């Protein structure tokens, strides 16, 4: 198949999933065309069957905001026409699904073949951005205009149907991880760079947006550290980073916390950790949590979110109520202070991740879905 993929190219779950999906599809012999304003994060090497088409915006004094969405739609139509795309696969509804719709209308107008549009919903496009009153109608329209819809969890599929009153089928295709990269401790992982032998290493990866509740991460860590000597490894960047640093200083934890900023190869660091914290308010799936599990790191997450689909409470981690940092710290300590339990959780983490979210399984699900949509078995 010939597949066009558009995603946000910056560090973030939806861009990572889209990029790795494209790479895996290209490995399986499909022709993949990425269309975006920058080379996607993690698309860091040449690969046969894989091409990147840059979308350039035009500056003009009249344009207070350069119309990226129009240029993107025009580029999508251009790539579809020149490379005979079968599918335009959009990651994140806003504005990508809308641009794909526009591209398809342009192709129809010029009498060219029109690719099928598949939109993958990732989370905040539905739970935060799309449901904002200013975006609601256009998000709903663009979702309904897609030929196929997938969501990264059952939780998100239900939310989408509920919030947007969508009647179409939404195929659930979970996030996945590359098992050749995300695996338990490798020689590359230099734990001694971050923590002493007798200290626990706690980790958190996110884009430091309010929805991630990084203040809770600090609170949980403070409680853990007051019971057992520990270090906290923070990976990522975002709007709450300043607040987070301030909180760490206020609590006198500066010498206990290590900031690594954005990292393109988190698999080199993650396996060093003893525990992963993701106390998000909303999480449609939690790709970072999955990557931690795959590295043999138990996860403390939040109930009532999509994380219930990967964290088995009391088996490979714990699920606590949003904001209940006391319960999250107690759950963390129950794992860290019991070496036998810790080992069992680590083992279960790898087993559950590998069994349910391995690349082969999930890429085959996407391939099957592409075939279903192309065969007219639309959602
Ligand atoms: O985590 C983020 O806020 C980034 C966001 C994105 O769209 O890049 O991630 C969302 O998509 C990921 C990949 O499907 C999911 O694993 C994340 O759970 C989801 N984030 C939220 O729902 C907050």
Coordinates of C-alpha atoms and ligand atoms in Angstrom, one line a residue:
X1 CA 0.0 0.0 0.0
X2 CA 1.0 3.6 -0.4
X3 CA 0.3 5.5 2.8
X4 CA 0.6 9.2 3.6
X5 CA 1.1 10.0 7.3
X6 CA 0.6 13.4 9.0
X7 CA 1.4 14.0 12.6
X8 CA 2.9 16.6 15.0
X9 CA 6.6 16.2 14.4
X10 CA 7.6 17.3 17.9
X11 CA 8.3 15.1 21.0
X12 CA 4.9 13.7 22.1
X13 CA 3.0 10.5 22.1
X14 CA 1.0 10.9 18.9
X15 CA 4.1 11.9 16.9
X16 CA 6.1 9.0 18.2
X17 CA 3.3 6.5 17.5
X18 CA 2.9 7.9 13.9
X19 CA 6.6 7.8 13.3
X20 CA 7.2 4.3 14.5
X21 CA 4.1 3.1 12.7
X22 CA 5.5 4.6 9.4
X23 CA 8.9 3.0 10.0
X24 CA 7.4 -0.4 10.7
X25 CA 5.1 -0.2 7.6
X26 CA 8.0 0.7 5.5
X27 CA 10.0 -2.3 6.8
X28 CA 7.0 -4.4 5.8
X29 CA 7.3 -3.2 2.2
X30 CA 4.7 -0.5 2.1
X31 CA 5.6 2.9 0.7
X32 CA 5.3 5.6 3.3
X33 CA 5.2 9.4 2.9
X34 CA 5.4 11.7 5.9
X35 CA 3.8 15.1 5.3
X36 CA 4.5 17.7 8.0
X37 CA 6.2 21.0 8.8
X38 CA 9.3 19.3 10.1
X39 CA 11.0 15.9 10.1
X40 CA 9.2 13.9 12.9
X41 CA 11.1 13.4 16.2
X42 CA 12.5 9.9 16.2
X43 CA 12.6 9.8 12.3
X44 CA 16.3 10.0 12.6
X45 CA 17.6 7.7 10.0
X46 CA 17.4 6.8 6.3
X47 CA 15.1 4.0 5.5
X48 CA 14.0 2.5 2.2
X49 CA 10.3 3.0 1.3
X50 CA 10.1 6.0 3.5
X51 CA 10.0 9.7 2.4
X52 CA 9.5 13.0 4.1
X53 CA 7.6 15.9 2.4
X54 CA 8.1 19.3 4.1
X55 CA 5.3 21.7 4.3
X56 CA 6.6 25.3 4.0
X57 CA 4.4 28.1 5.3
X58 CA 4.4 31.4 3.4
X59 CA 5.0 34.7 5.3
X60 CA 3.1 37.7 4.0
X61 CA 2.4 40.9 5.9
X62 CA -1.3 40.4 5.7
X63 CA -1.1 37.0 7.4
X64 CA -0.9 37.6 11.1
X65 CA -0.9 33.8 11.4
X66 CA 0.6 31.9 8.4
X67 CA -2.1 29.6 7.2
X68 CA -0.3 26.3 7.8
X69 CA -3.5 24.2 7.6
X70 CA -4.1 25.4 4.0
X71 CA -0.5 24.7 2.9
X72 CA -0.7 21.3 4.6
X73 CA -4.0 20.4 2.8
X74 CA -2.5 21.5 -0.6
X75 CA 0.7 19.5 0.1
X76 CA -1.4 16.4 1.0
X77 CA -3.3 16.7 -2.3
X78 CA 0.0 17.1 -4.2
X79 CA 1.6 14.1 -2.6
X80 CA -1.6 12.0 -3.0
X81 CA -1.7 12.9 -6.7
X82 CA 2.0 12.4 -7.4
X83 CA 2.5 9.2 -5.5
X84 CA -1.0 7.6 -5.9
X85 CA -1.7 7.4 -2.2
X86 CA -4.1 4.7 -1.1
X87 CA -4.5 6.1 2.3
X88 CA -4.0 9.4 4.1
X89 CA -3.5 8.5 7.8
X90 CA -4.0 11.4 10.1
X91 CA -2.7 11.4 13.7
X92 CA -4.5 13.8 15.9
X93 CA -7.8 15.1 14.7
X94 CA -7.1 18.8 14.8
X95 CA -6.2 20.1 12.3
X96 CA -5.0 17.1 10.4
X97 CA -8.3 15.3 9.8
X98 CA -9.7 18.6 8.6
X99 CA -6.8 19.2 6.2
X100 CA -7.2 15.7 4.8
X101 CA -10.8 16.3 4.1
X102 CA -9.9 19.5 2.2
X103 CA -7.2 17.6 0.3
X104 CA -9.7 15.0 -0.7
X105 CA -12.2 17.7 -1.9
X106 CA -9.4 19.2 -4.0
X107 CA -8.5 15.9 -5.6
X108 CA -12.2 15.2 -6.4
X109 CA -12.4 18.6 -8.0
X110 CA -9.4 17.9 -10.3
X111 CA -10.7 14.5 -11.2
X112 CA -7.9 12.7 -9.4
X113 CA -8.1 9.5 -7.4
X114 CA -8.9 10.1 -3.7
X115 CA -7.2 8.2 -1.0
X116 CA -9.2 7.0 2.0
X117 CA -8.8 9.1 5.1
X118 CA -8.1 7.4 8.4
X119 CA -7.9 9.4 11.5
X120 CA -6.3 8.1 14.7
X121 CA -7.5 9.8 17.8
X122 CA -4.8 10.1 20.4
X123 CA -6.3 11.8 23.4
X124 CA -6.0 15.5 24.0
X125 CA -7.4 16.1 20.5
X126 CA -10.7 14.7 22.0
X127 CA -10.5 15.3 25.8
X128 CA -9.0 18.8 25.8
X129 CA -8.6 20.6 22.5
X130 CA -11.4 19.1 20.4
X131 CA -14.0 19.4 23.1
X132 CA -13.2 23.1 23.6
X133 CA -16.3 25.0 22.3
X134 CA -14.3 26.8 19.6
X135 CA -13.1 23.5 18.1
X136 CA -16.0 21.2 18.9
X137 CA -18.1 21.4 15.7
X138 CA -15.1 21.2 13.4
X139 CA -13.6 18.3 15.3
X140 CA -16.9 16.4 15.1
X141 CA -17.3 17.2 11.4
X142 CA -13.7 16.1 10.6
X143 CA -14.1 12.9 12.6
X144 CA -17.4 12.1 10.8
X145 CA -15.8 13.0 7.4
X146 CA -13.0 10.4 7.9
X147 CA -13.4 7.0 6.1
X148 CA -12.0 5.2 9.1
X149 CA -11.4 6.0 12.8
X150 CA -9.1 4.4 15.3
X151 CA -8.5 5.3 18.9
X152 CA -5.5 4.3 21.0
X153 CA -7.7 2.8 23.8
X154 CA -11.2 1.6 24.5
X155 CA -11.3 4.4 27.1
X156 CA -10.7 7.0 24.3
X157 CA -13.1 5.4 21.9
X158 CA -15.9 5.5 24.5
X159 CA -15.0 9.2 25.4
X160 CA -15.1 10.1 21.7
X161 CA -18.5 8.5 21.2
X162 CA -19.8 10.1 24.4
X163 CA -18.4 13.6 23.9
X164 CA -19.0 13.9 20.2
X165 CA -22.0 11.7 19.8
X166 CA -20.3 9.6 17.1
X167 CA -22.2 6.7 15.8
X168 CA -19.5 5.2 13.6
X169 CA -17.3 2.3 14.6
X170 CA -14.1 3.4 16.2
X171 CA -11.5 0.6 15.9
X172 CA -9.4 0.4 19.0
X173 CA -5.7 -0.1 18.1
X174 CA -3.5 0.3 21.2
X175 CA -0.1 2.0 21.3
X176 CA 2.9 -0.3 20.8
X177 CA 6.6 -0.4 21.6
X178 CA 9.7 -1.5 19.7
X179 CA 11.0 -4.5 21.5
X180 CA 14.4 -4.3 20.0
X181 CA 14.9 -0.9 21.7
X182 CA 12.7 -1.0 24.9
X183 CA 13.9 -3.9 27.0
X184 CA 15.1 -4.5 30.6
X185 CA 18.5 -3.2 31.6
X186 CA 21.1 -3.1 28.9
X187 CA 24.8 -2.3 29.3
X188 CA 24.0 1.1 27.8
X189 CA 22.1 2.0 30.9
X190 CA 24.5 3.7 33.3
X191 CA 22.5 3.7 36.5
X192 CA 25.5 4.9 38.5
X193 CA 25.3 8.2 36.6
X194 CA 22.0 9.0 38.4
X195 CA 21.9 7.1 41.7
X196 CA 24.1 5.4 44.3
X197 CA 23.8 1.7 44.7
X198 CA 21.7 2.1 47.9
X199 CA 19.3 4.7 46.3
X200 CA 16.2 4.0 44.4
X201 CA 15.8 5.6 41.0
X202 CA 12.3 7.0 40.3
X203 CA 11.4 8.3 36.8
X204 CA 8.9 10.4 35.1
X205 CA 8.6 11.3 31.4
X206 CA 6.1 13.8 30.0
X207 CA 5.6 17.0 28.1
X208 CA 5.1 18.8 31.5
X209 CA 1.6 20.1 30.7
X210 CA -0.9 20.6 33.5
X211 CA -2.7 17.4 32.6
X212 CA 0.4 15.5 33.7
X213 CA 0.2 16.8 37.3
X214 CA 4.0 17.1 37.7
X215 CA 3.4 18.7 41.1
X216 CA 2.0 15.4 42.2
X217 CA 5.1 13.7 40.9
X218 CA 7.2 15.9 43.2
X219 CA 4.9 15.3 46.1
X220 CA 4.9 11.5 45.6
X221 CA 8.7 11.5 45.3
X222 CA 9.1 13.6 48.5
X223 CA 7.1 11.0 50.4
X224 CA 9.1 8.1 48.9
X225 CA 12.4 9.8 49.6
X226 CA 11.5 10.6 53.2
X227 CA 11.2 6.8 53.7
X228 CA 13.9 5.3 51.5
X229 CA 16.9 7.2 49.9
X230 CA 16.0 7.9 46.3
X231 CA 16.6 10.1 43.2
X232 CA 14.1 11.4 40.7
X233 CA 14.8 11.4 37.0
X234 CA 12.7 13.9 35.0
X235 CA 12.7 13.6 31.2
X236 CA 10.8 16.1 28.9
X237 CA 10.0 19.7 28.7
X238 CA 6.9 21.8 28.7
X239 CA 4.9 24.7 30.2
X240 CA 5.0 23.4 33.8
X241 CA 8.8 22.9 33.9
X242 CA 9.4 26.2 35.7
X243 CA 6.7 25.5 38.3
X244 CA 8.2 22.0 38.8
X245 CA 11.7 23.4 39.4
X246 CA 10.3 26.0 41.8
X247 CA 8.5 23.3 43.7
X248 CA 11.6 21.1 43.9
X249 CA 13.6 24.1 45.3
X250 CA 10.9 24.9 47.8
X251 CA 11.0 21.4 49.1
X252 CA 14.8 21.4 49.3
X253 CA 15.0 18.5 46.9
X254 CA 17.4 20.0 44.3
X255 CA 20.2 17.5 45.0
X256 CA 17.7 14.6 44.7
X257 CA 16.3 15.5 41.2
X258 CA 17.9 15.1 37.8
X259 CA 16.5 16.9 34.8
X260 CA 17.4 15.5 31.4
X261 CA 15.1 17.6 29.2
X262 CA 13.9 16.1 25.9
X263 CA 15.6 12.9 25.0
X264 CA 15.1 11.1 21.7
X265 CA 16.4 7.8 23.0
X266 CA 14.7 7.3 26.3
X267 CA 15.3 3.6 26.0
X268 CA 18.9 4.2 27.0
X269 CA 17.9 5.6 30.4
X270 CA 14.5 4.1 31.3
X271 CA 15.7 0.6 32.2
X272 CA 17.9 2.1 34.9
X273 CA 14.8 3.1 36.9
X274 CA 13.2 1.2 39.7
X275 CA 9.7 2.8 39.3
X276 CA 7.8 5.1 36.9
X277 CA 5.3 7.7 38.0
X278 CA 2.5 8.9 35.7
X279 CA -0.2 10.6 37.9
X280 CA -2.0 12.2 35.0
X281 CA -5.4 13.8 35.3
X282 CA -6.2 12.5 31.8
X283 CA -4.3 9.9 29.8
X284 CA -5.9 8.2 26.8
X285 CA -3.3 5.4 27.0
X286 CA 0.1 6.4 28.4
X287 CA 2.8 5.5 25.9
X288 CA 5.6 6.5 28.3
X289 CA 4.1 4.1 30.9
X290 CA 4.1 1.3 28.3
X291 CA 7.7 2.0 27.4
X292 CA 8.6 1.9 31.1
X293 CA 6.8 -1.5 31.5
X294 CA 8.6 -2.8 28.5
X295 CA 11.9 -1.9 30.2
X296 CA 10.8 -3.9 33.3
X297 CA 9.9 -0.8 35.3
X298 CA 6.6 -1.0 37.3
X299 CA 4.3 2.0 36.9
X300 CA 2.1 4.0 39.3
X301 CA -0.7 5.5 37.3
X302 CA -4.2 6.8 37.7
X303 CA -7.5 5.0 37.6
X304 CA -10.4 6.3 35.4
X305 CA -8.0 6.9 32.5
X306 CA -6.8 4.8 29.6
X307 CA -3.9 3.5 31.8
X308 CA -6.3 0.8 33.1
X309 CA -5.7 -0.9 29.8
X310 CA -2.0 -1.5 30.4
X311 CA -1.5 -1.3 34.2
X312 CA -2.8 -4.4 36.0
X313 CA -3.4 -3.1 39.5
X314 CA -1.3 -5.0 42.0
X315 CA 0.5 -7.0 39.2
X316 CA 2.8 -4.7 37.2
X317 CA 2.0 -1.5 39.0
X318 CA -0.8 0.3 40.8
X319 CA -3.7 2.5 39.8
X320 CA -4.7 5.2 42.3
X321 CA -7.2 8.0 42.2
X322 CA -6.1 11.2 40.5
X323 CA -4.5 13.5 43.1
X324 CA -4.2 10.9 45.8
X325 CA -0.5 11.3 46.2
X326 CA -0.5 9.7 49.6
X327 CA -1.9 6.5 48.2
X328 CA 0.5 6.7 45.3
X329 CA 3.5 7.0 47.6
X330 CA 2.2 4.1 49.8
X331 CA 1.8 2.0 46.6
X332 CA 5.4 2.9 45.5
X333 CA 6.9 2.1 48.9
X334 CA 5.0 -1.2 49.0
X335 CA 6.9 -2.2 45.8
X336 CA 10.3 -0.6 46.6
X337 CA 10.6 -2.0 50.1
X338 CA 9.8 -5.6 49.2
X339 CA 12.6 -6.9 46.9
X340 CA 10.6 -10.1 46.1
X341 CA 7.5 -8.2 45.2
X342 CA 9.6 -5.7 43.2
X343 CA 11.1 -8.6 41.1
X344 CA 7.6 -10.0 40.5
X345 CA 6.3 -6.7 39.3
X346 CA 9.3 -6.1 37.0
X347 CA 8.8 -9.5 35.4
X348 CA 5.0 -9.0 35.0
X349 CA 5.7 -5.5 33.5
X350 CA 7.8 -7.0 30.7
X351 CA 5.5 -10.0 30.1
X352 CA 2.3 -7.9 29.9
X353 CA 3.8 -5.3 27.7
X354 CA 5.3 -7.9 25.3
X355 CA 2.2 -10.0 25.1
X356 CA -0.3 -7.2 24.5
X357 CA 1.5 -4.3 22.9
X358 CA 4.3 -5.8 20.7
X359 CA 5.0 -4.3 17.4
X360 CA 4.1 -7.3 15.2
X361 CA 0.6 -7.5 16.8
X362 CA -0.3 -3.9 16.6
X363 CA 1.2 -3.2 13.1
X364 CA -0.8 -6.1 11.8
X365 CA -3.9 -4.6 13.3
X366 CA -3.2 -1.3 11.5
X367 CA -2.6 -3.2 8.2
X368 CA -5.8 -5.1 8.6
X369 CA -7.7 -1.9 9.3
X370 CA -6.2 -0.3 6.2
X371 CA -7.4 -3.3 4.2
X372 CA -10.9 -3.2 5.7
X373 CA -11.3 0.5 4.9
X374 CA -9.9 0.1 1.4
X375 CA -12.3 -2.9 0.8
X376 CA -15.2 -0.6 1.8
X377 CA -15.8 -2.1 5.2
X378 CA -15.9 1.4 6.6
X379 CA -16.3 2.3 10.2
Ligands
LIG1 O1 1.0 12.9 26.3 C1 0.6 13.9 25.7 O2 0.1 14.9 26.2 C2 1.0 14.0 24.2 C3 -0.1 13.4 23.5 C4 0.1 13.6 22.0 O3 -0.9 13.7 21.3 O4 1.2 13.6 21.5 O5 -0.3 12.1 23.9 C5 -1.5 11.4 23.7 O6 -1.2 10.4 22.7 C6 -0.4 9.3 23.1 C7 -0.1 8.4 22.0 O7 -1.3 7.8 21.5 C8 -1.0 8.6 24.3 O8 -0.2 7.5 24.7 C9 -1.1 9.6 25.5 O9 -1.8 8.9 26.6 C10 -2.0 10.8 25.0 N1 -2.0 11.8 26.1 C11 -3.1 12.1 26.8 O10 -4.1 11.6 26.7 C12 -2.8 13.2 27.8

